[in-house]
Each structure stands twice: as C-alpha cells, then as structure tokens.
Short mmCIF file of C-alpha atoms in Angstrom, two decimals:
data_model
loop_
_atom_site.label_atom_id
_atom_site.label_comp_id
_atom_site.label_asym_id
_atom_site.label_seq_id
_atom_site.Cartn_x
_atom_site.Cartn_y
_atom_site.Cartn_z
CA UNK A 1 35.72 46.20 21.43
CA UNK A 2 32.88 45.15 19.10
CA UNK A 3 29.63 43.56 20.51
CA UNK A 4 27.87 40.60 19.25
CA UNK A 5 24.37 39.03 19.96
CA UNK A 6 23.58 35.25 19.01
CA UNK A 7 21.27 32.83 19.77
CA UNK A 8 22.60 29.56 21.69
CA UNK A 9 20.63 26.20 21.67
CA UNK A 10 20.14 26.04 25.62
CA UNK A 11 22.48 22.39 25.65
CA UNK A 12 24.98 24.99 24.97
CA UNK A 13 24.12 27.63 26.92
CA UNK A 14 24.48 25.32 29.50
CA UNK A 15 27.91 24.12 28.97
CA UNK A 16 29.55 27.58 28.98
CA UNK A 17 27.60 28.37 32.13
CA UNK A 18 29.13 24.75 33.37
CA UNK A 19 32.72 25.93 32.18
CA UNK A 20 32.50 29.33 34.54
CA UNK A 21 31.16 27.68 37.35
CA UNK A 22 33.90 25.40 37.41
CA UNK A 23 36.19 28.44 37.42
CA UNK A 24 37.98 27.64 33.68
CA UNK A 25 36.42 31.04 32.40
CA UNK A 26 35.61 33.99 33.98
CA UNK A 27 32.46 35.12 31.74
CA UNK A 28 31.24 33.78 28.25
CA UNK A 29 33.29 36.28 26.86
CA UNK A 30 36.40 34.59 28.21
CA UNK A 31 34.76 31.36 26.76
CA UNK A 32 34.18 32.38 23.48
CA UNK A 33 37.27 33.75 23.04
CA UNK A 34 39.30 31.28 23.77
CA UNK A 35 37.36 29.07 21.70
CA UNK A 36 37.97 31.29 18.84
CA UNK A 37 41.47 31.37 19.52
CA UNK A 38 42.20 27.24 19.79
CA UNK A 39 40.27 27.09 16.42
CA UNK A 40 42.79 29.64 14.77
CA UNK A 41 45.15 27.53 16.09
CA UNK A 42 43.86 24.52 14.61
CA UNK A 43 43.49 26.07 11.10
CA UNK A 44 47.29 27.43 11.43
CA UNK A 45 48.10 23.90 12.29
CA UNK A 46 46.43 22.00 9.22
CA UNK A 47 47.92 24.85 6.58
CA UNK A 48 51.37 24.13 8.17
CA UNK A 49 50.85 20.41 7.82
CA UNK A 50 49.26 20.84 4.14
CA UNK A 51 52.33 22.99 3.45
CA UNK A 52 54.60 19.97 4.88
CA UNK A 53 52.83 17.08 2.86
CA UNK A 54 53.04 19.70 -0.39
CA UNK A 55 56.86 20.39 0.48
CA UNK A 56 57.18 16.11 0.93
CA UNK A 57 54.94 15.53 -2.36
CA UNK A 58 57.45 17.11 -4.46
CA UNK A 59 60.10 14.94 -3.14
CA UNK A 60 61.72 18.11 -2.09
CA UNK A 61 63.92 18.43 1.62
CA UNK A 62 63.58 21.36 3.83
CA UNK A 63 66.02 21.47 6.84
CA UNK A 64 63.30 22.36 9.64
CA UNK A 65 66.11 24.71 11.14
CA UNK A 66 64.50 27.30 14.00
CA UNK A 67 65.21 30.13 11.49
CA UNK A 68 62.51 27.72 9.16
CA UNK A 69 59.75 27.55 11.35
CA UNK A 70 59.91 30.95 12.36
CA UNK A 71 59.51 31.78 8.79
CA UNK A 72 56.73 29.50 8.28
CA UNK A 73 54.71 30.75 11.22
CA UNK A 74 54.99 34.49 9.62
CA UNK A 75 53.88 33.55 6.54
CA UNK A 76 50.94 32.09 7.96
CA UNK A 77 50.46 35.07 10.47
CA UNK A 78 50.50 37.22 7.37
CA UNK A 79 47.26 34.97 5.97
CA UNK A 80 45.14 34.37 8.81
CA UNK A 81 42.75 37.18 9.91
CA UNK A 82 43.66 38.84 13.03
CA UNK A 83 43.28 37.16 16.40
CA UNK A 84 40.69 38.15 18.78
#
C-alpha cells in the first residue's frame, strides 16, 4: 500500500466526512478510492464510445457479438493504468 498526503479545501473535507457518517464509506480511504475507481470507469467508457463513433465514421459495421465486447474491454484494460 502506498501513502499519500494532500491538502483538501474544508467544503470538501466536509463532504467525505458527510459520506462516512451516512455509512456509504467506511473511512476516506474507502472514499477516495472509489472515486478513483468510477472515474476509470468513466474514461474506459468515453474511449469505448470514441472507438464506436471512429468504427461508425468510417461507415464500417461491427457485429457487437459478446466475443466483441469482451475484446474491446481487454484492449482497453491493456491501456489504462492499473486500478487502485
């Protein structure tokens, strides 16, 4: 596990605290983490999508078969730095 220091603005500070007292997340570690993880997601998301309008650009089909997507979502495994 690595450690990391940073400095919040206290409007934020006082969200995550808001977000463990509710009982969502355990600790601001939880918090951050899965922060970092839905924003991963959201970038994997957009390069499929950019990937799509390319593939629909060149006036090209792609049967979106299972055996497809699974494909796609290695090759973009393969790019994206590792998860948290």
């Amino acid at each position: 596990m690595t450690y990391l220091t940073i400095a919040l603005p206290e409007a934020a500070k006082a969200y995550i605290d808001r977000q463990i007292a509710s009982g969502h997340y355990g600790t601001a570690d939880e918090f951050l983490t899965a922060l970092i993880e839905r924003e991963q997601e959201r970038q994997a998301k957009q390069k499929v999508n950019a990937m799509l309008r390319s593939t629909l650009q060149k006036d090209r089909t792609v049967e979106a078969t299972d055996k497809w997507w699974e494909q796609q979502r290695q090759d973009l495994k393969d790019r994206l730095p590792p998860q948290v």
